[in-house]
Coordinates of C-alpha atoms in Angstrom, one line a residue:
Chain M
X107 CA 58.9 88.0 -6.0
X108 CA 59.9 91.1 -4.7
X109 CA 60.4 90.2 -0.8
X110 CA 59.6 92.7 2.2
X111 CA 60.1 92.2 5.9
X112 CA 58.7 95.4 6.9
X113 CA 55.7 97.4 7.5
X114 CA 56.5 99.3 4.2
X115 CA 55.0 102.7 2.3
X116 CA 53.3 101.7 -0.7
X117 CA 51.5 103.5 -3.6
X118 CA 48.2 102.6 -4.1
X119 CA 45.8 104.2 -7.6
X120 CA 42.3 102.9 -7.1
X121 CA 39.9 104.1 -10.0
X122 CA 37.0 105.8 -7.7
X123 CA 33.6 106.8 -10.3
X124 CA 30.4 106.5 -10.8
X125 CA 28.7 105.5 -13.9
X126 CA 27.3 107.4 -16.0
X127 CA 23.3 107.4 -17.4
X128 CA 24.0 103.8 -20.0
X129 CA 26.4 102.5 -17.1
X130 CA 30.1 103.7 -18.5
X131 CA 32.9 104.1 -15.6
X132 CA 33.0 107.6 -14.9
X133 CA 36.1 108.7 -12.9
X134 CA 38.9 108.9 -11.7
X135 CA 42.0 106.9 -10.6
X136 CA 44.0 108.1 -7.5
X137 CA 46.9 108.5 -5.4
X138 CA 46.8 106.6 -2.2
X139 CA 50.0 105.5 -0.3
X140 CA 49.2 102.6 2.5
X141 CA 51.3 102.1 4.9
X142 CA 51.8 97.5 3.9
X143 CA 52.7 95.0 6.1
X144 CA 54.5 91.7 5.4
X145 CA 51.8 88.5 3.7
X146 CA 49.3 91.6 2.7
X147 CA 46.5 91.2 -0.8
X148 CA 45.2 93.9 -2.2
X149 CA 41.9 93.7 -0.3
X150 CA 44.1 94.5 3.2
X151 CA 45.0 97.0 2.1
X152 CA 41.6 98.9 0.1
X153 CA 40.4 98.1 3.6
X154 CA 43.2 99.6 5.3
X155 CA 42.2 102.8 3.0
X156 CA 38.6 102.4 3.7
X157 CA 38.7 101.9 6.8
X158 CA 41.8 105.4 7.1
X159 CA 41.6 107.6 4.3
X160 CA 38.5 106.4 1.4
X161 CA 35.6 105.3 4.0
X162 CA 33.2 106.3 0.9
X163 CA 35.2 103.2 -1.5
X164 CA 33.1 101.7 -2.7
X165 CA 34.2 97.0 -2.8
X166 CA 32.4 94.4 -2.5
X167 CA 33.3 91.4 -0.4
X168 CA 32.8 88.5 1.5
X169 CA 35.4 85.9 3.0
X170 CA 39.2 87.4 1.8
X171 CA 39.4 83.2 0.8
X172 CA 39.3 83.1 -2.3
X173 CA 35.7 81.0 -2.1
X174 CA 33.1 83.4 -3.0
X175 CA 34.1 85.5 -6.1
X176 CA 33.2 89.7 -4.5
X177 CA 36.3 90.7 -5.6
X178 CA 37.1 90.5 -8.7
X179 CA 38.4 94.1 -9.8
X180 CA 41.3 94.8 -12.3
X181 CA 44.7 94.2 -10.9
X182 CA 47.5 96.1 -12.5
X183 CA 45.0 95.2 -16.2
X184 CA 45.3 91.4 -15.2
X185 CA 41.1 91.2 -13.5
X186 CA 42.0 89.1 -10.7
X187 CA 40.2 88.6 -6.8
X188 CA 41.8 91.4 -4.7
X189 CA 41.5 89.1 -2.2
X190 CA 44.1 86.3 -3.7
X191 CA 46.3 88.8 -5.3
X192 CA 49.8 89.4 -3.0
X193 CA 52.0 91.7 -2.0
X194 CA 54.8 90.7 -1.6
X195 CA 54.9 89.3 -6.0
X196 CA 54.8 93.1 -6.9
X197 CA 57.3 95.3 -7.8
X198 CA 57.9 97.4 -5.0
X199 CA 58.9 100.9 -6.8
X200 CA 55.9 101.0 -8.6
X201 CA 51.7 101.8 -7.5
X202 CA 49.0 98.9 -7.9
X203 CA 46.8 99.6 -10.1
X204 CA 43.1 98.8 -8.8
X205 CA 40.1 99.6 -11.4
X206 CA 37.4 97.8 -11.7
X207 CA 35.7 95.1 -13.9
X208 CA 35.8 97.0 -16.8
X209 CA 32.9 94.8 -19.0
X210 CA 29.9 95.7 -17.0
X211 CA 28.1 97.9 -15.9
X212 CA 29.7 100.4 -13.1
X213 CA 27.7 100.2 -9.3
X214 CA 30.4 102.8 -7.9
X215 CA 33.9 103.5 -7.6
X216 CA 35.1 99.2 -8.0
X217 CA 32.4 97.2 -7.4
X218 CA 30.2 96.4 -11.0
X219 CA 27.2 95.3 -11.5
X220 CA 26.3 91.4 -12.4
X221 CA 23.5 90.7 -12.5
X222 CA 23.1 90.1 -16.1
X223 CA 25.0 86.5 -15.6
X224 CA 22.0 85.6 -13.3
X225 CA 19.5 86.0 -16.0
X226 CA 21.8 84.2 -18.3
X227 CA 22.0 80.9 -15.8
X228 CA 17.7 81.9 -15.3
X229 CA 17.6 80.2 -19.2
X230 CA 19.9 77.2 -18.9
X231 CA 17.6 74.4 -19.3
X232 CA 19.0 72.8 -14.5
X233 CA 20.0 69.2 -14.6
X234 CA 16.8 66.5 -15.5
X235 CA 17.7 63.2 -14.2
X236 CA 16.6 60.0 -15.8
X237 CA 14.4 59.5 -13.2
X238 CA 13.3 61.4 -9.7
X239 CA 13.9 58.9 -7.9
X240 CA 17.3 59.5 -5.5
X241 CA 17.6 56.1 -4.3
X242 CA 18.3 54.3 -7.8
X243 CA 21.0 57.2 -9.1
X244 CA 24.3 55.7 -9.7
X245 CA 27.3 56.2 -10.7
X246 CA 30.7 55.6 -10.3
X247 CA 33.5 57.7 -9.3
X248 CA 35.1 58.2 -13.3
X249 CA 32.7 60.0 -14.0
X250 CA 32.2 62.1 -10.8
X251 CA 35.5 63.3 -11.3
X252 CA 34.6 64.9 -14.7
X253 CA 31.8 66.8 -14.1
X254 CA 33.6 67.6 -10.3
X255 CA 36.1 70.3 -11.8
X256 CA 33.0 72.1 -13.1
X257 CA 31.6 72.6 -9.4
X258 CA 35.5 74.2 -8.3
X259 CA 33.1 76.8 -10.7
X260 CA 33.3 80.2 -7.3
X261 CA 31.2 82.9 -10.0
X262 CA 33.6 85.7 -9.6
X263 CA 32.7 86.2 -13.3
X264 CA 36.9 87.2 -14.2
X265 CA 35.8 84.7 -16.9
X266 CA 33.9 85.9 -17.7
X267 CA 35.4 89.2 -17.4
X268 CA 38.2 88.2 -19.4
X269 CA 36.3 87.2 -22.8
X270 CA 36.9 89.4 -24.4
X271 CA 33.4 88.4 -27.2
X272 CA 32.1 89.9 -24.1
X273 CA 34.3 92.0 -22.6
X274 CA 35.4 94.6 -25.9
X275 CA 32.3 92.7 -28.5
X276 CA 29.9 93.3 -25.4
X277 CA 27.6 90.3 -27.1
X278 CA 25.5 89.9 -24.1
X279 CA 22.2 89.4 -26.3
X280 CA 23.9 86.8 -28.2
X281 CA 26.9 84.3 -26.0
X282 CA 26.4 82.6 -22.2
X283 CA 29.8 83.7 -21.3
X284 CA 32.2 81.1 -20.7
X285 CA 31.0 80.9 -17.3
X286 CA 27.9 79.6 -18.0
X287 CA 29.5 77.5 -20.9
X288 CA 31.3 75.4 -17.5
X289 CA 28.1 75.1 -16.1
X290 CA 25.9 73.0 -19.4
X291 CA 28.9 71.4 -19.3
X292 CA 28.8 70.2 -15.9
X293 CA 25.1 69.2 -17.1
X294 CA 25.8 68.1 -20.7
X295 CA 28.5 65.1 -18.6
X296 CA 27.1 64.0 -16.6
X297 CA 25.9 61.0 -16.3
X298 CA 22.3 61.3 -15.2
X299 CA 21.7 64.0 -16.8
X300 CA 18.2 63.4 -19.9
X301 CA 18.3 67.0 -20.7
X302 CA 19.3 68.0 -24.8
X303 CA 20.6 71.7 -24.1
X304 CA 23.3 71.0 -27.6
X305 CA 20.6 73.8 -29.6
X306 CA 21.1 75.6 -26.7
X307 CA 24.5 75.4 -26.6
X308 CA 24.9 76.3 -29.9
X309 CA 21.9 79.2 -30.5
X310 CA 21.7 81.0 -27.5
X311 CA 24.4 79.9 -26.0
X312 CA 26.2 81.3 -28.8
X313 CA 29.8 78.5 -28.7
X314 CA 30.3 79.6 -32.3
X315 CA 31.0 82.8 -31.6
X316 CA 34.2 82.1 -29.2
X317 CA 37.7 81.3 -30.6
X318 CA 39.2 79.8 -27.7
X319 CA 41.7 82.0 -26.9
X320 CA 42.0 80.9 -23.1
X321 CA 42.0 84.2 -21.8
X322 CA 38.6 82.7 -19.0
X323 CA 41.2 79.5 -18.7
X324 CA 44.2 82.4 -18.1
X325 CA 42.1 84.2 -15.3
X326 CA 40.0 81.2 -13.0
X327 CA 41.1 81.6 -9.7
X328 CA 40.5 78.4 -9.5
X329 CA 42.6 76.7 -12.1
X330 CA 39.6 75.7 -14.0
X331 CA 40.4 73.8 -17.4
X332 CA 37.6 75.5 -18.8
X333 CA 38.9 75.6 -22.7
X334 CA 40.0 72.5 -21.9
X335 CA 37.3 70.6 -20.4
X336 CA 34.1 72.3 -20.9
X337 CA 34.7 74.2 -24.3
X338 CA 36.0 72.5 -26.7
X339 CA 34.7 69.3 -25.1
X340 CA 31.5 71.6 -25.8
X341 CA 31.6 73.0 -29.2
X342 CA 33.1 69.2 -30.4
X343 CA 29.4 67.9 -29.4
X344 CA 28.4 70.5 -31.6
X345 CA 30.1 69.6 -34.6
X346 CA 28.5 66.5 -33.5
X347 CA 24.9 67.0 -34.2
X348 CA 25.4 70.0 -37.1
X349 CA 28.7 70.3 -39.3
X350 CA 29.9 66.4 -39.5
X351 CA 27.7 64.5 -41.6
X352 CA 29.0 60.9 -40.4
X353 CA 27.8 61.9 -36.2
X354 CA 25.3 63.2 -38.3
X355 CA 24.4 60.5 -40.0
X356 CA 24.3 58.1 -37.5
X357 CA 23.0 60.3 -34.5
X358 CA 20.4 59.9 -36.8
X359 CA 19.4 56.4 -37.4
X360 CA 19.8 56.4 -33.3
X361 CA 23.5 55.6 -33.2
X362 CA 25.4 58.0 -30.4
Chain R
X173 CA 20.9 95.4 -18.3
X174 CA 20.8 98.9 -19.4
X175 CA 20.1 99.0 -22.8
X176 CA 22.5 101.4 -24.1
X177 CA 25.7 99.2 -21.9
X178 CA 24.5 96.7 -24.8
X179 CA 24.3 99.2 -27.7
X180 CA 27.3 99.6 -28.3
X181 CA 29.5 96.4 -30.4
X182 CA 33.5 97.2 -30.1
X183 CA 34.6 98.7 -26.9
X184 CA 38.2 99.6 -27.1
X185 CA 40.9 102.6 -26.8
X186 CA 42.6 101.6 -29.8
X187 CA 45.5 98.5 -30.0
X188 CA 47.5 97.6 -27.5
X189 CA 46.1 99.7 -24.7
X190 CA 46.3 98.2 -22.0
X191 CA 46.9 98.8 -17.7
X192 CA 48.8 95.7 -17.6
X193 CA 51.6 96.2 -16.8
X194 CA 54.2 92.5 -17.8
X195 CA 55.3 91.9 -21.4
X196 CA 52.1 90.8 -22.4
X197 CA 53.4 91.9 -26.8
X198 CA 56.3 88.7 -26.0
X199 CA 53.6 85.8 -27.3
X200 CA 53.1 87.7 -30.3
X201 CA 55.7 88.9 -31.9
X202 CA 57.4 84.8 -31.3
X203 CA 54.1 83.7 -32.8
X204 CA 54.0 86.4 -35.2
X205 CA 57.7 85.2 -36.4
X206 CA 57.2 81.6 -36.0
X207 CA 54.4 80.8 -38.0
X208 CA 56.0 83.9 -41.2
X209 CA 60.2 82.3 -41.4
X210 CA 57.8 78.1 -41.2
X211 CA 56.0 79.2 -43.4
X212 CA 57.9 81.4 -46.1
X213 CA 60.5 78.0 -45.4
X214 CA 57.2 75.6 -46.4
X215 CA 56.7 77.9 -49.5
X216 CA 60.4 78.0 -50.8
X217 CA 60.2 74.5 -50.4
X218 CA 56.9 73.6 -51.9
X219 CA 57.9 75.2 -54.6
X220 CA 61.8 73.7 -55.2
X221 CA 60.4 70.5 -55.8
X222 CA 64.2 68.7 -55.0
X223 CA 66.2 68.3 -52.2
X224 CA 64.7 65.9 -50.3
X225 CA 65.9 62.5 -50.8
X226 CA 68.5 61.6 -49.6
X227 CA 69.8 58.1 -48.8
X228 CA 68.1 56.6 -46.5
X229 CA 66.7 59.7 -45.9
X230 CA 62.6 61.2 -47.0
X231 CA 62.0 65.0 -46.0
X232 CA 58.6 65.2 -44.3
X233 CA 57.2 67.8 -47.0
X234 CA 57.4 65.4 -48.9
X235 CA 56.1 62.3 -47.7
X236 CA 54.9 60.0 -48.2
X237 CA 57.5 60.0 -51.3
X238 CA 54.6 59.9 -54.5
X239 CA 56.8 60.4 -57.4
X240 CA 58.4 57.4 -55.9
X241 CA 54.7 55.0 -55.3
X242 CA 53.2 57.3 -58.4
X243 CA 55.5 56.9 -61.1
X244 CA 53.6 57.8 -64.1
X245 CA 51.0 59.7 -62.6
X246 CA 53.9 62.5 -62.9
X247 CA 54.0 62.5 -66.5
X248 CA 51.4 64.4 -66.6
X249 CA 51.7 66.7 -62.9
X250 CA 54.3 69.0 -63.1
X251 CA 54.3 70.5 -60.0
X252 CA 56.1 69.6 -56.8
X253 CA 54.2 67.1 -55.3
X254 CA 54.6 69.1 -52.0
X255 CA 51.8 70.9 -53.0
X256 CA 49.7 67.6 -52.8
X257 CA 51.0 66.4 -50.0
X258 CA 51.2 69.7 -46.9
X259 CA 47.1 71.0 -47.6
X260 CA 46.5 67.9 -44.4
X261 CA 49.4 69.6 -42.1
X262 CA 48.4 72.4 -43.1
X263 CA 45.0 72.3 -42.3
X264 CA 45.5 69.9 -40.0
X265 CA 47.5 72.1 -37.8
X266 CA 45.2 75.7 -39.2
X267 CA 41.6 74.4 -37.5
X268 CA 44.0 72.8 -34.8
X269 CA 42.0 74.1 -31.2
X270 CA 45.5 75.6 -30.2
X271 CA 46.9 76.9 -33.1
X272 CA 43.9 78.6 -33.8
X273 CA 44.2 80.3 -29.9
X274 CA 48.0 81.7 -31.2
X275 CA 47.0 82.4 -34.2
X276 CA 42.8 84.8 -33.7
X277 CA 46.2 87.2 -30.8
X278 CA 48.4 87.5 -32.5
X279 CA 47.8 87.7 -36.2
X280 CA 43.4 88.7 -35.7
X281 CA 44.5 90.4 -33.0
X282 CA 41.7 89.4 -31.2
X283 CA 42.3 89.8 -29.3
X284 CA 46.0 90.2 -29.2
X285 CA 45.8 90.2 -25.5
X286 CA 43.9 88.8 -22.5
X287 CA 42.3 92.7 -21.3
X288 CA 44.6 93.6 -24.0
X289 CA 42.5 96.0 -26.4
X290 CA 42.0 95.8 -30.1
X291 CA 42.4 98.1 -33.5
X292 CA 39.2 99.8 -34.8
X293 CA 40.1 98.1 -37.9
X294 CA 41.5 93.4 -38.5
X295 CA 43.0 91.6 -40.8
X296 CA 39.9 90.7 -43.2
X297 CA 37.3 93.2 -41.8
X298 CA 36.7 95.9 -38.9
X299 CA 36.4 94.1 -35.7
X300 CA 33.4 95.7 -34.7
X301 CA 31.6 92.6 -36.9
X302 CA 33.3 89.8 -34.9
X303 CA 30.8 86.5 -35.6
X304 CA 33.8 84.4 -34.4
X305 CA 33.8 80.8 -36.1
X306 CA 29.7 81.4 -36.7
X307 CA 30.2 82.7 -40.9
X308 CA 32.9 81.5 -43.2
X309 CA 35.5 80.8 -43.7
X310 CA 36.2 80.8 -39.3
X311 CA 33.3 78.0 -39.3
X312 CA 35.4 75.1 -41.5
X313 CA 36.9 75.0 -38.4
X314 CA 34.3 72.4 -37.3
X315 CA 35.9 70.2 -39.7
X316 CA 39.2 70.2 -38.0
X317 CA 38.2 65.7 -36.9
X318 CA 38.6 65.8 -40.4
X319 CA 41.9 67.1 -41.0
X320 CA 42.9 64.9 -38.5
X321 CA 41.9 61.2 -40.2
X322 CA 43.7 62.3 -42.7
X323 CA 46.0 63.1 -39.9
X324 CA 46.5 59.6 -38.7
X325 CA 47.4 58.5 -42.0
X326 CA 50.1 60.9 -42.5
X327 CA 51.5 59.9 -39.5
X328 CA 52.1 55.6 -40.7
X329 CA 53.9 57.2 -44.0
X330 CA 56.3 59.6 -41.3
X331 CA 57.0 56.2 -39.5
X332 CA 57.4 54.3 -42.4
X333 CA 60.2 56.6 -43.0
X334 CA 61.0 56.7 -39.7
X335 CA 62.3 52.8 -40.1
X336 CA 63.3 53.3 -43.3
X337 CA 65.6 55.4 -42.4
X338 CA 67.8 52.6 -40.5
X339 CA 67.6 50.8 -42.3
X340 CA 70.0 51.1 -46.5
X341 CA 71.3 48.3 -49.0
X342 CA 70.3 45.8 -46.9
X343 CA 71.7 46.8 -43.3
X344 CA 71.2 48.0 -41.1
X345 CA 72.5 51.6 -39.1
X346 CA 72.4 55.2 -38.4
X347 CA 73.4 58.5 -39.5
X348 CA 72.3 62.0 -37.8
X349 CA 70.2 62.2 -40.5
X350 CA 67.9 58.9 -38.3
X351 CA 68.2 60.2 -35.0
X352 CA 66.0 63.6 -36.7
X353 CA 63.6 61.6 -38.2
X354 CA 63.4 60.1 -35.4
X355 CA 62.6 63.3 -33.9
X356 CA 60.2 64.4 -36.0
X357 CA 58.0 61.3 -36.4
X358 CA 57.5 61.3 -33.0
X359 CA 57.3 64.7 -31.6
X360 CA 54.4 64.8 -34.8
X361 CA 52.9 61.4 -33.8
X362 CA 52.2 62.9 -29.8
X363 CA 51.0 66.2 -31.6
X364 CA 49.1 64.5 -33.5
X365 CA 47.9 61.9 -30.9
X366 CA 47.8 64.3 -28.3
X367 CA 44.6 66.6 -30.7
X368 CA 41.7 67.0 -29.0
X369 CA 39.2 65.9 -31.4
X370 CA 40.5 63.2 -30.6
X371 CA 40.0 63.2 -27.5
X372 CA 36.4 63.5 -28.3
X373 CA 36.2 61.3 -30.0
X374 CA 38.1 58.3 -28.5
X375 CA 35.5 59.4 -25.2
X376 CA 35.0 62.7 -24.1
X377 CA 32.0 62.5 -26.2
X378 CA 30.1 59.8 -23.4
X379 CA 28.0 60.7 -20.3
X380 CA 29.4 57.8 -18.7
X381 CA 32.1 55.5 -18.8
X382 CA 30.3 52.8 -16.4
X383 CA 27.6 51.8 -19.1
X384 CA 30.0 48.5 -20.3
X385 CA 32.9 47.3 -21.5
X386 CA 33.0 49.1 -24.2
X387 CA 33.0 52.3 -21.8
X388 CA 36.1 51.6 -19.8
X389 CA 37.4 50.9 -23.1
X390 CA 37.3 53.9 -23.4
X391 CA 37.5 55.4 -20.4
X392 CA 41.3 54.4 -20.8
X393 CA 41.5 56.3 -24.0
X394 CA 40.2 59.0 -22.8
X395 CA 42.0 59.2 -19.2
X396 CA 45.1 58.9 -21.0
X397 CA 45.1 61.6 -24.1
X398 CA 43.9 63.8 -21.8
X399 CA 47.4 63.1 -19.6
X400 CA 48.9 64.2 -24.0
X401 CA 46.5 66.4 -24.4
X402 CA 47.1 69.1 -22.0
X403 CA 51.1 69.3 -23.2
X404 CA 49.1 69.6 -27.0
X405 CA 50.2 73.3 -27.2
X406 CA 53.9 72.1 -26.6
X407 CA 53.4 69.1 -29.4
X408 CA 52.6 71.2 -31.9
X409 CA 55.3 74.1 -31.2
X410 CA 57.8 71.7 -30.7
X411 CA 56.7 70.3 -34.0
X412 CA 56.4 72.2 -35.7
X413 CA 59.8 72.8 -35.2
X414 CA 61.5 70.0 -36.0
X415 CA 59.8 69.3 -39.4
X416 CA 61.7 73.0 -40.5
X417 CA 64.5 71.6 -38.7
X418 CA 64.3 67.8 -40.6
X419 CA 64.4 69.6 -43.7
X420 CA 65.8 71.5 -43.5
X421 CA 69.0 68.7 -42.4
X422 CA 67.5 67.1 -45.5
X423 CA 67.7 69.4 -47.9
X424 CA 71.6 70.8 -47.0
X425 CA 72.6 67.2 -46.9
X426 CA 70.9 66.7 -50.3
X427 CA 72.9 69.5 -52.2
X428 CA 76.2 68.4 -50.5
X429 CA 76.0 72.2 -48.0
X430 CA 76.7 69.2 -45.2
X431 CA 77.7 66.1 -44.7
X432 CA 75.5 63.1 -42.9
X433 CA 77.5 61.6 -40.0
X434 CA 76.8 57.7 -40.1
X435 CA 77.1 54.3 -39.4
X436 CA 77.2 52.9 -42.7
X437 CA 80.2 54.9 -42.9
X438 CA 78.7 56.8 -46.2
X439 CA 79.0 59.6 -48.3
X440 CA 75.9 61.1 -49.4
X441 CA 76.5 64.6 -49.3
X442 CA 75.4 66.1 -53.0
X443 CA 74.2 63.3 -54.0
X444 CA 70.4 64.3 -53.1
X445 CA 69.0 65.1 -56.8
X446 CA 66.9 68.1 -57.9
X447 CA 64.0 65.8 -59.5

């Protein structure tokens, strides 16, 4: 860890650009020097830049506390939240490179169009309790604990950005991505939910396209164990229904 | 979203292109070296068909000892018994969720590392034709649990051999070989019992753990196995090395290269037979 005690001039390489007609990122990396104060995160430096050097620099941000998920970008090549990436954790002698999330179409500079994610979300069958009388709903802490982890998601879409199925292969029409497999897991494992989403998970969410290389888990700023606790359990449920002859037979005769 | 943006099926600037400044490649290098060394050694040992049993020790590559269990069968089956055994651990590790992550990255470059570009040509196909685990051969990964069932049987045999390794001529004792056999057996057990499929089968498939006594038992199993499961990657790697180490040690004692120190005071160096 590199620590500095006072204000230090640091070099930033920031992507500036606009999309072409296809939404591809067209632009160049511009160099800026920012007087960085102790404790600053990348977003602090970019807001300084916006205030002093580049007033037209486009950045999406809201809470600056790693809870709104707005300021997702790629910092030194790694998908990260700008508000959670401390500058004193990076080498002082090297410039800090900031680019927009590569997986999504560009709007301007560091802002991308993530609206595809909201369209996918609409296709998921929402919470479907076994009855509508909330006064009868009872479940225990053990059941809550398991799905509670998934509720930590702040929808920054860094997992979607890191996932090579979307990032490199752009399977937007065939794959829901880790964020929505997490949501599907939270619904499928909910003790009160009775909807059957397994066919959707296999066919439309395309869980078979995930080859569990765990980039989503590595880049999740909320430390959700996306692959181990959401995707693999869902894959196993798909196996139960579609591949394992024993569980398929048991399912047919009503044993689950 | 823009249709033209969606229409591309492989976006890459070439293998290894990235803005990352860290040493992302070390894991790939380590994996390729480790799996290659272990793979070549395993193939050599399977074909060698000898030096796998000495004193009270049996190599994990030849466990269970099929020649001792079914001697008549090997009158007509002339190949190494390892071929009748190794498909099971190979299948278990090959379809293991952790190893899948590892070799998809290191060998298939799907992707080489997070936020690192792929090559256009993959090992088996152009990477533009990515189909994940939806088609043959990778769709077979869905049968991991069947390899788990076989692996559980093999683990039971390993424990039998672990206990046999501390008895010789009716006397209890131990040698360096016993320690290595026990270490290997314990780590193999941890690896198999931390499996993701097992986690699902023993309780993870339930939506509620509070439906009665069976759900409570399922919760107990699932909750505790989850602790093991979090270290599955570690057990996967370490058990791979201990299996290789255990076999190598027994081979070196059996062919007389080294001497096994043991409390029985016996020297069985070089008395392992080339079956």
